[in-house]
Short mmCIF file of C-alpha atoms and ligand atoms in Angstrom, two decimals:
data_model
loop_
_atom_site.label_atom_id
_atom_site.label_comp_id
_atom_site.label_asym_id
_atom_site.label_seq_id
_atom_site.Cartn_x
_atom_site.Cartn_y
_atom_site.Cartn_z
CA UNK A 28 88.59 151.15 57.18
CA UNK A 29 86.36 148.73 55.39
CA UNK A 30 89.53 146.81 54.13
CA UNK A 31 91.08 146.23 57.58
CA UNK A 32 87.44 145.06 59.02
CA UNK A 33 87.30 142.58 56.19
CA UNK A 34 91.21 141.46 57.08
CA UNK A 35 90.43 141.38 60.71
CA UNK A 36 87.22 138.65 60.05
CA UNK A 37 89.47 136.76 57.54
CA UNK A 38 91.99 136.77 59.99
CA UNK A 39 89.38 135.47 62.68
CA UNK A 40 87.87 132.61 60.18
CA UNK A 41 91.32 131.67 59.62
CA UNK A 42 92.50 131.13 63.20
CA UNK A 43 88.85 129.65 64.01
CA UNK A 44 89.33 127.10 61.13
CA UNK A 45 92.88 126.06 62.48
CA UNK A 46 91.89 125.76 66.28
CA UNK A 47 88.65 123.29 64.77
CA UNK A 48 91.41 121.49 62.64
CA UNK A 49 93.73 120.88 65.68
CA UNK A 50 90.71 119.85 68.23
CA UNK A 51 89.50 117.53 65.37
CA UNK A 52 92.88 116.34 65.58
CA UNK A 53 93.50 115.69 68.94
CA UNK A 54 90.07 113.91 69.51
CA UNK A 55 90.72 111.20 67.31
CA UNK A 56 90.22 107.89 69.19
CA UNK A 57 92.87 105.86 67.07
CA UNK A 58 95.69 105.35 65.00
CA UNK A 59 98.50 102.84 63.35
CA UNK A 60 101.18 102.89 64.45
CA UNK A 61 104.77 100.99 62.81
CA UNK A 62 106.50 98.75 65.62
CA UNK A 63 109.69 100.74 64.89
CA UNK A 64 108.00 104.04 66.02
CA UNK A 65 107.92 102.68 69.79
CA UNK A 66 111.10 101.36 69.48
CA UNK A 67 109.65 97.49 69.14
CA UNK A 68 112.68 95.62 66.80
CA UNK A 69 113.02 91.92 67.53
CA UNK A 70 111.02 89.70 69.80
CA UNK A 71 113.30 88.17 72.26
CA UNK A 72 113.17 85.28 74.83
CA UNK A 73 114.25 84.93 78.23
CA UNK A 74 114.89 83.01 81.00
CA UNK A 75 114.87 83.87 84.43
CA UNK A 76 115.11 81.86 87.90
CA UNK A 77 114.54 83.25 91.10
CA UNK A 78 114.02 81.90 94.60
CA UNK A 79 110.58 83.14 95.84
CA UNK A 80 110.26 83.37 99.72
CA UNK A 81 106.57 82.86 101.26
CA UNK A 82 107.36 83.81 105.13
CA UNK A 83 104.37 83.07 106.88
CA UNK A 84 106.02 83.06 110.57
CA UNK A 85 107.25 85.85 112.44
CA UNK A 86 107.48 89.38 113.08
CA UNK A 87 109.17 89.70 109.43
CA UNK A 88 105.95 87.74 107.64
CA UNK A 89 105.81 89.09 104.20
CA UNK A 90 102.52 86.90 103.30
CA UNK A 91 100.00 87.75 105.63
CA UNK A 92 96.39 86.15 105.65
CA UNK A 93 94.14 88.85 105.29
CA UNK A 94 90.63 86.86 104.56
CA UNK A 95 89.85 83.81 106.57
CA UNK A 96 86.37 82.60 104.67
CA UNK A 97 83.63 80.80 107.22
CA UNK A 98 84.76 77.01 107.60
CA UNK A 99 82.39 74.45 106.33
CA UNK A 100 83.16 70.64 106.90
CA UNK A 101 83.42 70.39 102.81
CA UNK A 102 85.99 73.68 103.09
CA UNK A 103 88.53 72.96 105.99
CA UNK A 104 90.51 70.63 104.29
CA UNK A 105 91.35 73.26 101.20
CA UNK A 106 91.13 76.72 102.88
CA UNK A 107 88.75 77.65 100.26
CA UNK A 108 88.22 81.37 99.81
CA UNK A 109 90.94 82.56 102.25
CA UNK A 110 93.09 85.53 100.97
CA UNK A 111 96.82 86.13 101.67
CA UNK A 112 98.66 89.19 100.78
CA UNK A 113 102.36 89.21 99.98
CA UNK A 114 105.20 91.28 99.44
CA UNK A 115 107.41 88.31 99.01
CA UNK A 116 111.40 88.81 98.35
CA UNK A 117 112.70 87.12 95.33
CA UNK A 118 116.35 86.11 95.68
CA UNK A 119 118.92 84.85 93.36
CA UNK A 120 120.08 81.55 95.18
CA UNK A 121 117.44 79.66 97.70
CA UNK A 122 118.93 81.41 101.02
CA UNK A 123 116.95 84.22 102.36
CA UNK A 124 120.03 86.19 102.50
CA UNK A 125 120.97 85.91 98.85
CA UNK A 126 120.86 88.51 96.62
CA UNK A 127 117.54 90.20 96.58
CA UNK A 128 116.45 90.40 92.70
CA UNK A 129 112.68 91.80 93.36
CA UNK A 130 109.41 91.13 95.21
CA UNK A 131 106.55 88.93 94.31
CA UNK A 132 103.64 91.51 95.45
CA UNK A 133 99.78 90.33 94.94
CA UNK A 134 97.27 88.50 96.30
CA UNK A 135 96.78 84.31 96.37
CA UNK A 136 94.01 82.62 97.39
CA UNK A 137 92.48 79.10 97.71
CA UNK A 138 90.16 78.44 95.11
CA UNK A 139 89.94 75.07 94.89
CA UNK A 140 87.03 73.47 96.90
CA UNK A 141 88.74 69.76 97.07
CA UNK A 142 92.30 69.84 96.79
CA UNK A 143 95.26 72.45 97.37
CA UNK A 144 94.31 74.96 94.41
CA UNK A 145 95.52 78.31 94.30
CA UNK A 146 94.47 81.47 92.27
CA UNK A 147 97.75 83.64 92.09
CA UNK A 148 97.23 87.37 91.33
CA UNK A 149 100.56 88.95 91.13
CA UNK A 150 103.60 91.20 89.84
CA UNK A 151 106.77 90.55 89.81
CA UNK A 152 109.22 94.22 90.72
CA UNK A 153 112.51 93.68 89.71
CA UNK A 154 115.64 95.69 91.35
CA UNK A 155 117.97 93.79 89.49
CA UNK A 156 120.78 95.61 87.00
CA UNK A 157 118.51 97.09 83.69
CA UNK A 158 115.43 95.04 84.93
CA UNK A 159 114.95 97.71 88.09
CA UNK A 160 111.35 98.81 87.94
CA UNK A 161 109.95 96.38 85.53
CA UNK A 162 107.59 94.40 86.10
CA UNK A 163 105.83 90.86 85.14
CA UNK A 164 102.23 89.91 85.85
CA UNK A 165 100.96 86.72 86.89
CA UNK A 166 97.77 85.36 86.57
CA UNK A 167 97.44 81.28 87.56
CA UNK A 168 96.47 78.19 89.17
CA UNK A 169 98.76 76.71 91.54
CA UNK A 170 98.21 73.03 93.07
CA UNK A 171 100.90 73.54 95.36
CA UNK A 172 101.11 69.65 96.15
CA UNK A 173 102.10 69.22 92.45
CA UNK A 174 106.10 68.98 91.91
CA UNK A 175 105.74 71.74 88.95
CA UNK A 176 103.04 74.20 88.70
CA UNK A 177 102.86 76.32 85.54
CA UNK A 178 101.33 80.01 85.51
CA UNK A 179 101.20 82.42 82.82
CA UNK A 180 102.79 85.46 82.64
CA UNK A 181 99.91 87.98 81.14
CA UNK A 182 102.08 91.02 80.82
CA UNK A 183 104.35 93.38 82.15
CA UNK A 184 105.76 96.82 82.09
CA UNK A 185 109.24 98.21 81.42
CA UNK A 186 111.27 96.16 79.35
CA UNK A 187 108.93 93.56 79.35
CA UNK A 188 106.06 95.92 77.94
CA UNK A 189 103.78 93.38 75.10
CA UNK A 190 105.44 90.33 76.94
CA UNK A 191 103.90 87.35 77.73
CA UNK A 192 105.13 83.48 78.93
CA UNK A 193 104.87 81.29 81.31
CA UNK A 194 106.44 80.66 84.67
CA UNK A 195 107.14 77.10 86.23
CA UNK A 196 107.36 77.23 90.25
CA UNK A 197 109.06 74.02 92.03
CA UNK A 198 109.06 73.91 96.47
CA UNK A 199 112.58 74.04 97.03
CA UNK A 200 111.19 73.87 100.97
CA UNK A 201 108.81 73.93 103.09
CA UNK A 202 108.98 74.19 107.01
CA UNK A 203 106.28 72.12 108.63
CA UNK A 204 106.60 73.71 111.78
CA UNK A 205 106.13 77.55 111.03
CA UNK A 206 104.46 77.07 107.15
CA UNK A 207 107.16 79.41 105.37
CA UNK A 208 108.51 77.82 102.33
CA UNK A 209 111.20 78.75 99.06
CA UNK A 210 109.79 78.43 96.01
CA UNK A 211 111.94 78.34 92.88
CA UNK A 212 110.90 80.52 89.89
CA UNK A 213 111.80 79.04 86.32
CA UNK A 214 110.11 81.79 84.01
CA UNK A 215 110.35 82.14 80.10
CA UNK A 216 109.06 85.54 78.72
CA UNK A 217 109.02 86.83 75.17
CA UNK A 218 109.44 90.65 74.98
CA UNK A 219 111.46 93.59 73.16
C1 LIG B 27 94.72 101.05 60.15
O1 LIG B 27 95.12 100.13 59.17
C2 LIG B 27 94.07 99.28 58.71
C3 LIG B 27 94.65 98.21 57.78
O2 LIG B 27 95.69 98.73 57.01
C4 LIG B 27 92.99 100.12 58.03
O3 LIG B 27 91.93 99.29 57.61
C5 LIG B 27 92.47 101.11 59.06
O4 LIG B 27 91.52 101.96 58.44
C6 LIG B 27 93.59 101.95 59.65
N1 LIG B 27 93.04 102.71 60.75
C7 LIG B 27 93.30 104.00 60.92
C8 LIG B 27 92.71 104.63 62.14
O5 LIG B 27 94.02 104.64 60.16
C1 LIG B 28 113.21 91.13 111.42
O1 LIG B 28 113.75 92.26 110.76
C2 LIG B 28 114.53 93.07 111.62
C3 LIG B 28 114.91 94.33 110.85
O2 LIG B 28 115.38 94.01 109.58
C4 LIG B 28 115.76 92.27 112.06
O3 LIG B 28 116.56 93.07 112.94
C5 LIG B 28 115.29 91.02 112.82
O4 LIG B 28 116.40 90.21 113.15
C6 LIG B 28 114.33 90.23 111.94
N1 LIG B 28 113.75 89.14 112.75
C7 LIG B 28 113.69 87.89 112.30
C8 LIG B 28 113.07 86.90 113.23
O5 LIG B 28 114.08 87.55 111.20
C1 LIG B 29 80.55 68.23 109.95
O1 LIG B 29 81.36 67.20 110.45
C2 LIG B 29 81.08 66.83 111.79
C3 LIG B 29 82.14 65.83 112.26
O2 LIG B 29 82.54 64.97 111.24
C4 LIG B 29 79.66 66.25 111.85
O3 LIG B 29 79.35 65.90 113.18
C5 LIG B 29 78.68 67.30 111.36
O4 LIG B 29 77.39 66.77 111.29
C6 LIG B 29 79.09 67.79 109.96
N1 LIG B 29 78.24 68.90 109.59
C7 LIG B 29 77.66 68.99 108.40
C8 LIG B 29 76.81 70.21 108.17
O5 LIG B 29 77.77 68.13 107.53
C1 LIG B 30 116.40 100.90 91.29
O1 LIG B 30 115.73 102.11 90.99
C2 LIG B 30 115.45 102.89 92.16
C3 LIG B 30 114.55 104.05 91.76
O2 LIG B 30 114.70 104.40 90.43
C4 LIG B 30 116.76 103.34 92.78
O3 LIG B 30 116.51 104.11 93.93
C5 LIG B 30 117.55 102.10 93.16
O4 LIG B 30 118.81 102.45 93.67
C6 LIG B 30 117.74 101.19 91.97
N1 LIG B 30 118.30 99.92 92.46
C7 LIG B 30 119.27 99.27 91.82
C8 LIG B 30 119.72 98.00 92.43
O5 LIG B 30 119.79 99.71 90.80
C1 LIG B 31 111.54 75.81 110.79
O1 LIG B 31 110.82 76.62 111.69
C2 LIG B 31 111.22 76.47 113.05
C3 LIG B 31 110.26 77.29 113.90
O2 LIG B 31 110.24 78.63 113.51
C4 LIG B 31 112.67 76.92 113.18
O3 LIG B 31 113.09 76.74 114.54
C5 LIG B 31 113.55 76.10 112.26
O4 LIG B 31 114.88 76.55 112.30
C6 LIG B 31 113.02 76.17 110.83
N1 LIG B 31 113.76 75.22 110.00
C7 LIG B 31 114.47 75.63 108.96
C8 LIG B 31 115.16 74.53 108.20
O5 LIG B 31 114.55 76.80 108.62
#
């Protein structure tokens, strides 16, 4: 009787002792890691080029203002602080009916107080081939009267999880009678 008591409570301290060990375990904050054990081998570039389509017009408008900030005479000129929201296509060759290749989705907005300066918060979403569902995030300045504006590309997800670049953006064209415009994409990203 006394014998299997005393093997009962040794059994008890036993599976107390492992249940601390495993909460001890699981409540640790950090770790290394190798590269290889998240399947990280080489660092590769890349190039990509995409037509980006900002359709302002329309009952298809896929960049919509969605902040106009209170004019003053030193803002009206720039726009400053207005906010569009797009869900812009992203097509392989400069015609709207190209191959789709993703959507620019984010946010850009004028934050320059004297010239044509915008802040670009977005993500690329690819649907092409092994790209589908990955995604690229941009965070830049854009002085859209400049022939070449470069923006960096912060990170991304997917296959282009740890990457980081840059991405060049050229007006292909611009309508002056509705404001849409094609954009070409030039972007170099290193990933895995
Ligand atoms: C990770 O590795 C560094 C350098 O080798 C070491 O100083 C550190 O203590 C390690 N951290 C953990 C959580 O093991
Ligand atoms: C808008 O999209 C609809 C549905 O895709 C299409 O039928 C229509 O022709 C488009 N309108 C314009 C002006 O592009
Ligand atoms: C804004 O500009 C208009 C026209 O140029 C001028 O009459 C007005 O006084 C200006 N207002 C301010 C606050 O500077
Ligand atoms: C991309 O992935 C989505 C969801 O996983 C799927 O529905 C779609 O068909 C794929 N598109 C292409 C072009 O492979
Ligand atoms: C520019 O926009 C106008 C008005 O929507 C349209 O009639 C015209 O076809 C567009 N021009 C081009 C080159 O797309």
């Amino acid at each position: 009787m006394a014998k299997s008591i005393s093997k009962n409570v040794t059994i008890i301290f036993v599976v107390f002792l492992i249940s601390f060990l495993v909460v001890a375990e699981s409540q640790k904050f950090s770790r290394n890691l190798s590269q290889r054990s998240l399947g990280l081998k080489k660092e590769k570039l890349s190039h990509f080029r995409f037509y980006f389509h900002d359709i302002v017009s329309g009952p298809n408008a896929t960049a919509i203002r969605i902040v106009e900030a209170t004019r003053t005479n030193r803002t009206a000129a720039t726009g400053f602080g207005d906010i569009t929201m797009i869900d812009n296509p992203l097509t392989i060759g400069p015609e709207r009916t190209s191959r789709l290749v993703g959507r620019a989705q984010g946010i850009y907005t004028s934050a320059s107080l004297n010239e044509m300066g915008l802040l670009m918060a977005m993500n690329y979403v690819f649907v092409e081939g092994k790209y589908n569902g990955s995604t690229l995030s941009i965070l830049g300045r854009n002085p859209v009267m400049s022939a070449v504006r470069e923006m960096p590309i912060v990170g991304g997800s997917g296959l282009f999880r740890f990457s980081r670049g840059y991405a060049l953006a050229r007006t292909h064209s611009f309508n002056m009678s509705n404001g849409d415009a094609v954009v070409e994409f030039n972007v170099y990203v290193l990933h895995y």
